[in-house]
PDB file of C-alpha atoms in Angstrom:
ATOM      1  CA  MET A   1      22.752 -23.304 -37.133  1.00 71.00           C
ATOM      2  CA  SER A   2      23.595 -26.689 -35.910  1.00 85.00           C
ATOM      3  CA  THR A   3      21.494 -28.728 -33.594  1.00 89.00           C
ATOM      4  CA  THR A   4      23.977 -28.263 -30.775  1.00 91.00           C
ATOM      5  CA  THR A   5      23.934 -24.555 -31.161  1.00 92.00           C
ATOM      6  CA  SER A   6      20.121 -24.401 -31.327  1.00 91.00           C
ATOM      7  CA  ALA A   7      20.032 -26.460 -28.064  1.00 90.00           C
ATOM      8  CA  ILE A   8      22.553 -24.318 -26.334  1.00 91.00           C
ATOM      9  CA  THR A   9      20.681 -21.210 -27.452  1.00 91.00           C
ATOM     10  CA  ALA A  10      17.347 -22.516 -26.242  1.00 89.00           C
ATOM     11  CA  ALA A  11      18.875 -23.438 -22.853  1.00 89.00           C
ATOM     12  CA  VAL A  12      20.331 -19.950 -22.388  1.00 91.00           C
ATOM     13  CA  LEU A  13      17.095 -18.240 -23.320  1.00 90.00           C
ATOM     14  CA  PHE A  14      14.572 -20.461 -21.641  1.00 90.00           C
ATOM     15  CA  GLY A  15      16.667 -21.828 -18.827  1.00 90.00           C
ATOM     16  CA  PRO A  16      16.390 -18.737 -16.538  1.00 89.00           C
ATOM     17  CA  GLY A  17      12.655 -18.297 -17.173  1.00 89.00           C
ATOM     18  CA  ALA A  18      12.079 -21.928 -16.225  1.00 90.00           C
ATOM     19  CA  LEU A  19      13.909 -21.536 -12.955  1.00 89.00           C
ATOM     20  CA  LEU A  20      12.158 -18.327 -12.082  1.00 91.00           C
ATOM     21  CA  GLY A  21       8.793 -19.749 -13.096  1.00 89.00           C
ATOM     22  CA  ALA A  22       9.234 -22.629 -10.760  1.00 87.00           C
ATOM     23  CA  ALA A  23      10.306 -20.533  -7.960  1.00 87.00           C
ATOM     24  CA  THR A  24       7.404 -18.140  -8.557  1.00 87.00           C
ATOM     25  CA  LEU A  25       4.814 -21.055  -8.437  1.00 85.00           C
ATOM     26  CA  ILE A  26       6.230 -22.431  -5.290  1.00 83.00           C
ATOM     27  CA  THR A  27       6.189 -18.868  -3.655  1.00 82.00           C
ATOM     28  CA  GLN A  28       2.631 -18.453  -4.756  1.00 80.00           C
ATOM     29  CA  ARG A  29       1.554 -21.757  -3.263  1.00 76.00           C
ATOM     30  CA  GLY A  30       3.071 -20.662   0.067  1.00 72.00           C
ATOM     31  CA  ALA A  31       1.441 -17.293  -0.189  1.00 74.00           C
ATOM     32  CA  ARG A  32      -2.005 -18.897  -0.356  1.00 74.00           C
ATOM     33  CA  THR A  33      -1.253 -20.780   2.875  1.00 72.00           C
ATOM     34  CA  ASP A  34      -0.120 -17.481   4.663  1.00 75.00           C
ATOM     35  CA  SER A  35      -3.090 -15.545   3.069  1.00 81.00           C
ATOM     36  CA  ALA A  36      -5.490 -18.195   4.773  1.00 80.00           C
ATOM     37  CA  ALA A  37      -3.993 -17.616   8.060  1.00 83.00           C
ATOM     38  CA  VAL A  38      -4.123 -13.783   7.719  1.00 86.00           C
ATOM     39  CA  HIS A  39      -7.699 -13.968   6.713  1.00 88.00           C
ATOM     40  CA  GLN A  40      -8.295 -16.196   9.955  1.00 90.00           C
ATOM     41  CA  VAL A  41      -6.645 -13.642  12.296  1.00 91.00           C
ATOM     42  CA  LEU A  42      -8.382 -10.810  10.487  1.00 91.00           C
ATOM     43  CA  ALA A  43     -11.840 -12.388  10.996  1.00 92.00           C
ATOM     44  CA  GLU A  44     -11.117 -13.052  14.723  1.00 93.00           C
ATOM     45  CA  SER A  45      -9.990  -9.464  15.128  1.00 91.00           C
ATOM     46  CA  ALA A  46     -13.074  -8.121  13.318  1.00 90.00           C
ATOM     47  CA  ALA A  47     -15.291 -10.269  15.620  1.00 89.00           C
ATOM     48  CA  GLU A  48     -13.446  -8.829  18.701  1.00 87.00           C
ATOM     49  CA  ARG A  49     -13.757  -5.207  17.317  1.00 83.00           C
ATOM     50  CA  ALA A  50     -17.530  -5.778  16.796  1.00 83.00           C
ATOM     51  CA  ALA A  51     -17.969  -7.197  20.306  1.00 81.00           C
ATOM     52  CA  ARG A  52     -16.253  -4.230  21.765  1.00 74.00           C
ATOM     53  CA  ALA A  53     -18.219  -1.710  19.487  1.00 69.00           C
ATOM     54  CA  THR A  54     -21.518  -2.573  21.255  1.00 63.00           C
ATOM     55  CA  THR A  55     -20.225  -1.235  24.617  1.00 55.00           C
ATOM     56  CA  PRO A  56     -20.895   2.575  25.113  1.00 56.00           C
ATOM     57  CA  ASP A  57     -17.417   3.098  26.459  1.00 55.00           C
ATOM     58  CA  THR A  58     -15.498   5.550  24.163  1.00 58.00           C
ATOM     59  CA  ALA A  59     -12.107   5.069  25.845  1.00 61.00           C
ATOM     60  CA  PRO A  60      -9.618   2.937  24.085  1.00 65.00           C
ATOM     61  CA  PRO A  61      -8.862  -0.432  25.823  1.00 66.00           C
ATOM     62  CA  ASP A  62      -5.492   0.563  26.860  1.00 72.00           C
ATOM     63  CA  GLY A  63      -6.667   3.069  29.134  1.00 69.00           C
ATOM     64  CA  GLY A  64      -5.643   6.081  26.931  1.00 70.00           C
ATOM     65  CA  GLU A  65      -7.611   9.228  26.061  1.00 72.00           C
ATOM     66  CA  GLY A  66     -10.898   8.900  24.263  1.00 68.00           C
ATOM     67  CA  ALA A  67     -11.782  10.195  20.810  1.00 71.00           C
ATOM     68  CA  PRO A  68     -11.944  13.992  20.597  1.00 73.00           C
ATOM     69  CA  ALA A  69     -15.233  15.737  20.487  1.00 76.00           C
ATOM     70  CA  PRO A  70     -16.361  16.945  17.114  1.00 77.00           C
ATOM     71  CA  ALA A  71     -15.534  20.710  16.586  1.00 77.00           C
ATOM     72  CA  THR A  72     -18.337  23.131  16.479  1.00 80.00           C
ATOM     73  CA  GLU A  73     -16.506  26.322  15.393  1.00 82.00           C
ATOM     74  CA  GLN A  74     -15.294  27.149  12.074  1.00 80.00           C
ATOM     75  CA  PRO A  75     -11.446  26.703  11.533  1.00 76.00           C
ATOM     76  CA  ALA A  76      -9.354  29.960  11.159  1.00 80.00           C
ATOM     77  CA  PRO A  77      -9.089  31.075   7.553  1.00 80.00           C
ATOM     78  CA  LEU A  78      -5.887  30.420   5.665  1.00 84.00           C
ATOM     79  CA  ALA A  79      -3.332  33.136   4.745  1.00 84.00           C
ATOM     80  CA  THR A  80      -4.180  35.448   1.624  1.00 84.00           C
ATOM     81  CA  VAL A  81      -2.601  34.145  -1.518  1.00 80.00           C
ATOM     82  CA  LEU A  82      -0.720  36.610  -3.722  1.00 80.00           C
ATOM     83  CA  ALA A  83      -1.083  36.470  -7.425  1.00 79.00           C
ATOM     84  CA  PHE A  84       2.029  36.114  -9.429  1.00 78.00           C
ATOM     85  CA  PRO A  85       2.855  38.832 -12.129  1.00 74.00           C
ATOM     86  CA  GLU A  86       1.249  37.817 -15.393  1.00 76.00           C
ATOM     87  CA  GLY A  87       3.672  39.883 -17.490  1.00 74.00           C
ATOM     88  CA  ARG A  88       6.945  38.953 -18.862  1.00 74.00           C
ATOM     89  CA  VAL A  89       9.797  38.580 -16.345  1.00 69.00           C
ATOM     90  CA  ARG A  90      13.028  39.952 -17.429  1.00 74.00           C
ATOM     91  CA  ARG A  91      16.237  37.796 -16.590  1.00 75.00           C
ATOM     92  CA  ALA A  92      19.734  38.626 -16.785  1.00 73.00           C
ATOM     93  CA  ALA A  93      21.571  37.497 -19.977  1.00 65.00           C
TER      94      ALA A  93
END
């Protein structure tokens, strides 16, 4: 192979990978910035939830219905399961 053919082959094989690699690195850098912002919001939300958890009120903040009381009775039994026949099943030919 000539040098020109080798250069063209290398450009065709490695060119898309280099472009995608550069785009991935740029995206990852932006994701770290977004991730820091998300972590900040989550920390503020957790602090707010912790502050609300200290109050004995069980109703949600939007005025909705509170959490249900734990069930003291046993749930109804499920339906009976029938066993499949274990013998050979004949099928039409």
